[in-house]
Amino acid sequence: MVTVIVGTQWGDEGKGKVIDYLARDCDIVARYQGGANAGHTVIANGKKYIFHLIPSGILYPNKICILGNGLVVDPVALLSEISGLKKRGINLNRRFFVSENAHLTLPYHKLLDQIEDKKRGKGKLGTTGRGIGTTYTDKYARLGIRIVDFLNEKTFREKLRISLKLKNYLLKKYYEEKIYNLEKISGEYQAYRKEIKKYVIDTSFYLNQAIKKGKKILAEGAQGTFLDIDFGTYPYVTASNPIAGGACTGLGIGPTKINKVIGIAKAYTTRVGKGPFPTEFKDEFGEKIRKLGNEFGATTGRPRRCGWLDAVLVKQAGIINGLSNLAITKLDVLNSLKKIRIAVGYHYRGRRLNQFPNSFEFFSQVKPIYEEMPGWQKDLSGIKRYQDLPGKAKDYLKRIEDLTEVKISLISTGPVRQDTILL
Ligand code: GDP
Ligand code: IMO
Ligand code: MG
């Protein structure tokens, strides 16, 4: 039984909270793409955790957590996260595994990511600076270093030597920046190799065996559908496939093994970094929602841009991901509002669009067409059953289902586990 959890907007939908909640009834949680650009928040037993690489199921002492082949893994970020968890009493031994085929993020990937984004000037993407795009670029350029290469010191050194030849040329001659030393990196990474070695396995084999044995697996997506390299608001996207299809390529499991896909949607919309955002609040209302929703990046601390729910986007996410269900998060953030809007279509130069346009030119110029609904103006805390929600909150949820053509199966009304309604 494999359930894929995917973001339906621009990331930060509350995937961490929902995954932690659902993980209770699962055996394995496996991340399938991205890297330390993710920031998944879980609040459990009064403590707050932000996971960048480690899957959001790790807080249960008996769950297996996996980083699949689709990831880009920065050993520095990974080891600092592991040691942080150890300090907080969370033991990962024999229940945390990393794929041999995942790609390694090295210091020059991070530096080049930051330099290149700055050089874009007005066209800056606002990346997280974690070396994500540059590591995936090397993967596709057949210049990448995989974890399995890293484990063999000789292979690592040889691959690093070739890579550094190119990177240092670029850094010195083009960017006039510092260059990297082979001996220094290979020396430093020797210590990392020793630490990481014990976690490395063939995760695709492991997961397929687990599926055979009837284990329950959650495939954890990072980022979201509109940050997808193929289906997002290109070029303002990340460098991987957060969409549900990415779970197959990023974990090495066949499409016939996926039983369910749950899309996570915030009750409104946020985006961090640059790129078009039709329903974005342009006035002080944005500040108000940012405060109410505590919308600050979990990885970079940047204030998140806020806006109304865009049902055109979530409907498109339903199609691209083949969603079985939706989980609506942060409904409580809208508690105090008198009126709530939902974008149901767009105007583009006098024409109505009912669908997400692939053209960046179109999407950056569309004006949302809104429907307005009355707010419920009630506190949702403590509500455990759908039928106990205020009528106007139910109307809002029902309208989301109608517009997106996807049934809601979970509602989150607060950041902690208890604030969850299962339908
Ligand atoms: P992710 O990247 O999709 O895992 O989401 P983030 O962790 O980056 O951002 C979601 C933020 O909202 C975190 O601070 C969560 O603790 C918080 N959160 C999640 N669900 C809810 C909810 O239903 N209500 C409120 N108020 N906060 C929530
Ligand atoms: P989670 O998993 C929100 C955004 C960055 C930038 C763009 C490209 O927590 O939802 P990258 O560093 O990936 O090359 O940056 O993507 N971005 C995210 N936005 N949530 C995330 O992850 C994100 N990961 C990357 O802000 O706009
Ligand atoms: Mg996040």
PDB file of N, CA, C and O in Angstrom, residues 252-284:
ATOM      1  N   GLY A 252      11.996   4.483  -7.275  1.00  0.00           N
ATOM      2  CA  GLY A 252      12.209   3.204  -7.965  1.00  0.00           C
ATOM      3  C   GLY A 252      11.114   2.213  -7.668  1.00  0.00           C
ATOM      4  O   GLY A 252      11.363   1.031  -7.390  1.00  0.00           O
ATOM      5  N   ILE A 253       9.864   2.695  -7.680  1.00  0.00           N
ATOM      6  CA  ILE A 253       8.717   1.780  -7.570  1.00  0.00           C
ATOM      7  C   ILE A 253       7.826   2.012  -8.784  1.00  0.00           C
ATOM      8  O   ILE A 253       7.732   3.122  -9.302  1.00  0.00           O
ATOM      9  N   GLY A 254       7.168   0.962  -9.236  1.00  0.00           N
ATOM     10  CA  GLY A 254       6.355   1.063 -10.447  1.00  0.00           C
ATOM     11  C   GLY A 254       5.035   1.765 -10.191  1.00  0.00           C
ATOM     12  O   GLY A 254       4.512   1.713  -9.071  1.00  0.00           O
ATOM     13  N   PRO A 255       4.462   2.412 -11.248  1.00  0.00           N
ATOM     14  CA  PRO A 255       3.174   3.107 -11.094  1.00  0.00           C
ATOM     15  C   PRO A 255       2.046   2.191 -10.605  1.00  0.00           C
ATOM     16  O   PRO A 255       1.129   2.654  -9.944  1.00  0.00           O
ATOM     17  N   THR A 256       2.143   0.898 -10.905  1.00  0.00           N
ATOM     18  CA  THR A 256       1.080  -0.028 -10.467  1.00  0.00           C
ATOM     19  C   THR A 256       1.093  -0.229  -8.951  1.00  0.00           C
ATOM     20  O   THR A 256       0.150  -0.785  -8.392  1.00  0.00           O
ATOM     21  N   LYS A 257       2.150   0.208  -8.302  1.00  0.00           N
ATOM     22  CA  LYS A 257       2.247   0.023  -6.848  1.00  0.00           C
ATOM     23  C   LYS A 257       1.664   1.191  -6.057  1.00  0.00           C
ATOM     24  O   LYS A 257       1.591   1.145  -4.838  1.00  0.00           O
ATOM     25  N   ILE A 258       1.322   2.269  -6.755  1.00  0.00           N
ATOM     26  CA  ILE A 258       0.769   3.447  -6.057  1.00  0.00           C
ATOM     27  C   ILE A 258      -0.747   3.269  -5.904  1.00  0.00           C
ATOM     28  O   ILE A 258      -1.453   3.080  -6.887  1.00  0.00           O
ATOM     29  N   ASN A 259      -1.225   3.315  -4.671  1.00  0.00           N
ATOM     30  CA  ASN A 259      -2.651   3.092  -4.430  1.00  0.00           C
ATOM     31  C   ASN A 259      -3.442   4.375  -4.270  1.00  0.00           C
ATOM     32  O   ASN A 259      -4.631   4.411  -4.544  1.00  0.00           O
ATOM     33  N   LYS A 260      -2.771   5.405  -3.793  1.00  0.00           N
ATOM     34  CA  LYS A 260      -3.506   6.610  -3.426  1.00  0.00           C
ATOM     35  C   LYS A 260      -2.593   7.826  -3.553  1.00  0.00           C
ATOM     36  O   LYS A 260      -1.390   7.721  -3.284  1.00  0.00           O
ATOM     37  N   VAL A 261      -3.189   8.952  -3.933  1.00  0.00           N
ATOM     38  CA  VAL A 261      -2.421  10.201  -3.967  1.00  0.00           C
ATOM     39  C   VAL A 261      -3.216  11.271  -3.220  1.00  0.00           C
ATOM     40  O   VAL A 261      -4.350  11.569  -3.588  1.00  0.00           O
ATOM     41  N   ILE A 262      -2.632  11.797  -2.163  1.00  0.00           N
ATOM     42  CA  ILE A 262      -3.308  12.850  -1.395  1.00  0.00           C
ATOM     43  C   ILE A 262      -2.615  14.187  -1.652  1.00  0.00           C
ATOM     44  O   ILE A 262      -1.407  14.322  -1.460  1.00  0.00           O
ATOM     45  N   GLY A 263      -3.407  15.139  -2.112  1.00  0.00           N
ATOM     46  CA  GLY A 263      -2.874  16.481  -2.379  1.00  0.00           C
ATOM     47  C   GLY A 263      -3.100  17.368  -1.168  1.00  0.00           C
ATOM     48  O   GLY A 263      -4.192  17.414  -0.611  1.00  0.00           O
ATOM     49  N   ILE A 264      -2.044  18.065  -0.743  1.00  0.00           N
ATOM     50  CA  ILE A 264      -2.178  18.976   0.396  1.00  0.00           C
ATOM     51  C   ILE A 264      -2.392  20.399  -0.143  1.00  0.00           C
ATOM     52  O   ILE A 264      -1.606  20.870  -0.977  1.00  0.00           O
ATOM     53  N   ALA A 265      -3.469  21.033   0.321  1.00  0.00           N
ATOM     54  CA  ALA A 265      -3.754  22.409  -0.102  1.00  0.00           C
ATOM     55  C   ALA A 265      -4.022  23.268   1.118  1.00  0.00           C
ATOM     56  O   ALA A 265      -4.808  22.903   1.992  1.00  0.00           O
ATOM     57  N   LYS A 266      -3.345  24.401   1.168  1.00  0.00           N
ATOM     58  CA  LYS A 266      -3.624  25.380   2.208  1.00  0.00           C
ATOM     59  C   LYS A 266      -4.978  26.010   1.899  1.00  0.00           C
ATOM     60  O   LYS A 266      -5.329  26.138   0.721  1.00  0.00           O
ATOM     61  N   ALA A 267      -5.699  26.462   2.907  1.00  0.00           N
ATOM     62  CA  ALA A 267      -7.012  27.077   2.697  1.00  0.00           C
ATOM     63  C   ALA A 267      -6.903  28.434   1.993  1.00  0.00           C
ATOM     64  O   ALA A 267      -7.906  29.028   1.624  1.00  0.00           O
ATOM     65  N   TYR A 268      -5.662  28.913   1.834  1.00  0.00           N
ATOM     66  CA  TYR A 268      -5.390  30.115   1.035  1.00  0.00           C
ATOM     67  C   TYR A 268      -4.129  29.777   0.247  1.00  0.00           C
ATOM     68  O   TYR A 268      -3.865  28.583   0.057  1.00  0.00           O
ATOM     69  N   THR A 269      -3.386  30.745  -0.229  1.00  0.00           N
ATOM     70  CA  THR A 269      -2.186  30.416  -1.014  1.00  0.00           C
ATOM     71  C   THR A 269      -0.989  31.194  -0.490  1.00  0.00           C
ATOM     72  O   THR A 269      -1.136  32.336  -0.075  1.00  0.00           O
ATOM     73  N   THR A 270       0.187  30.549  -0.526  1.00  0.00           N
ATOM     74  CA  THR A 270       1.425  31.283  -0.244  1.00  0.00           C
ATOM     75  C   THR A 270       2.477  30.903  -1.274  1.00  0.00           C
ATOM     76  O   THR A 270       2.377  29.865  -1.939  1.00  0.00           O
ATOM     77  N   ARG A 271       3.445  31.755  -1.362  1.00  0.00           N
ATOM     78  CA  ARG A 271       4.584  31.476  -2.239  1.00  0.00           C
ATOM     79  C   ARG A 271       5.797  32.161  -1.637  1.00  0.00           C
ATOM     80  O   ARG A 271       5.686  33.294  -1.146  1.00  0.00           O
ATOM     81  N   VAL A 272       6.938  31.502  -1.669  1.00  0.00           N
ATOM     82  CA  VAL A 272       8.168  32.134  -1.194  1.00  0.00           C
ATOM     83  C   VAL A 272       9.164  32.113  -2.348  1.00  0.00           C
ATOM     84  O   VAL A 272       9.216  31.159  -3.092  1.00  0.00           O
ATOM     85  N   GLY A 273       9.861  33.217  -2.539  1.00  0.00           N
ATOM     86  CA  GLY A 273      10.708  33.343  -3.725  1.00  0.00           C
ATOM     87  C   GLY A 273       9.922  34.066  -4.804  1.00  0.00           C
ATOM     88  O   GLY A 273       8.774  34.448  -4.609  1.00  0.00           O
ATOM     89  N   LYS A 274      10.573  34.233  -5.952  1.00  0.00           N
ATOM     90  CA  LYS A 274       9.971  35.030  -7.022  1.00  0.00           C
ATOM     91  C   LYS A 274       9.008  34.199  -7.872  1.00  0.00           C
ATOM     92  O   LYS A 274       8.940  32.990  -7.733  1.00  0.00           O
ATOM     93  N   GLY A 275       8.315  34.895  -8.761  1.00  0.00           N
ATOM     94  CA  GLY A 275       7.447  34.212  -9.715  1.00  0.00           C
ATOM     95  C   GLY A 275       6.019  34.694  -9.642  1.00  0.00           C
ATOM     96  O   GLY A 275       5.608  35.262  -8.628  1.00  0.00           O
ATOM     97  N   PRO A 276       5.261  34.490 -10.730  1.00  0.00           N
ATOM     98  CA  PRO A 276       3.888  34.994 -10.796  1.00  0.00           C
ATOM     99  C   PRO A 276       2.972  34.359  -9.757  1.00  0.00           C
ATOM    100  O   PRO A 276       3.141  33.198  -9.403  1.00  0.00           O
ATOM    101  N   PHE A 277       1.997  35.145  -9.265  1.00  0.00           N
ATOM    102  CA  PHE A 277       1.109  34.708  -8.195  1.00  0.00           C
ATOM    103  C   PHE A 277      -0.174  35.551  -8.319  1.00  0.00           C
ATOM    104  O   PHE A 277      -0.312  36.584  -7.660  1.00  0.00           O
ATOM    105  N   PRO A 278      -1.100  35.131  -9.184  1.00  0.00           N
ATOM    106  CA  PRO A 278      -2.265  35.976  -9.508  1.00  0.00           C
ATOM    107  C   PRO A 278      -3.104  36.419  -8.312  1.00  0.00           C
ATOM    108  O   PRO A 278      -3.578  37.543  -8.294  1.00  0.00           O
ATOM    109  N   THR A 279      -3.289  35.563  -7.298  1.00  0.00           N
ATOM    110  CA  THR A 279      -4.195  35.944  -6.204  1.00  0.00           C
ATOM    111  C   THR A 279      -3.469  36.600  -5.023  1.00  0.00           C
ATOM    112  O   THR A 279      -4.036  36.746  -3.949  1.00  0.00           O
ATOM    113  N   GLU A 280      -2.219  36.999  -5.251  1.00  0.00           N
ATOM    114  CA  GLU A 280      -1.435  37.595  -4.147  1.00  0.00           C
ATOM    115  C   GLU A 280      -2.068  38.879  -3.618  1.00  0.00           C
ATOM    116  O   GLU A 280      -2.543  39.704  -4.393  1.00  0.00           O
ATOM    117  N   PHE A 281      -2.083  39.038  -2.284  1.00  0.00           N
ATOM    118  CA  PHE A 281      -2.569  40.275  -1.671  1.00  0.00           C
ATOM    119  C   PHE A 281      -1.518  41.353  -1.897  1.00  0.00           C
ATOM    120  O   PHE A 281      -0.360  41.158  -1.552  1.00  0.00           O
ATOM    121  N   LYS A 282      -1.956  42.470  -2.400  1.00  0.00           N
ATOM    122  CA  LYS A 282      -1.002  43.548  -2.685  1.00  0.00           C
ATOM    123  C   LYS A 282      -1.052  44.637  -1.612  1.00  0.00           C
ATOM    124  O   LYS A 282      -0.348  45.611  -1.687  1.00  0.00           O
ATOM    125  N   ASP A 283      -1.927  44.480  -0.633  1.00  0.00           N
ATOM    126  CA  ASP A 283      -2.070  45.532   0.371  1.00  0.00           C
ATOM    127  C   ASP A 283      -1.742  44.994   1.770  1.00  0.00           C
ATOM    128  O   ASP A 283      -1.184  43.909   1.913  1.00  0.00           O
ATOM    129  N   GLU A 284      -2.133  45.746   2.773  1.00  0.00           N
ATOM    130  CA  GLU A 284      -1.785  45.362   4.149  1.00  0.00           C
ATOM    131  C   GLU A 284      -2.494  44.080   4.594  1.00  0.00           C
ATOM    132  O   GLU A 284      -2.139  43.480   5.605  1.00  0.00           O
TER     133      GLU A 284
END
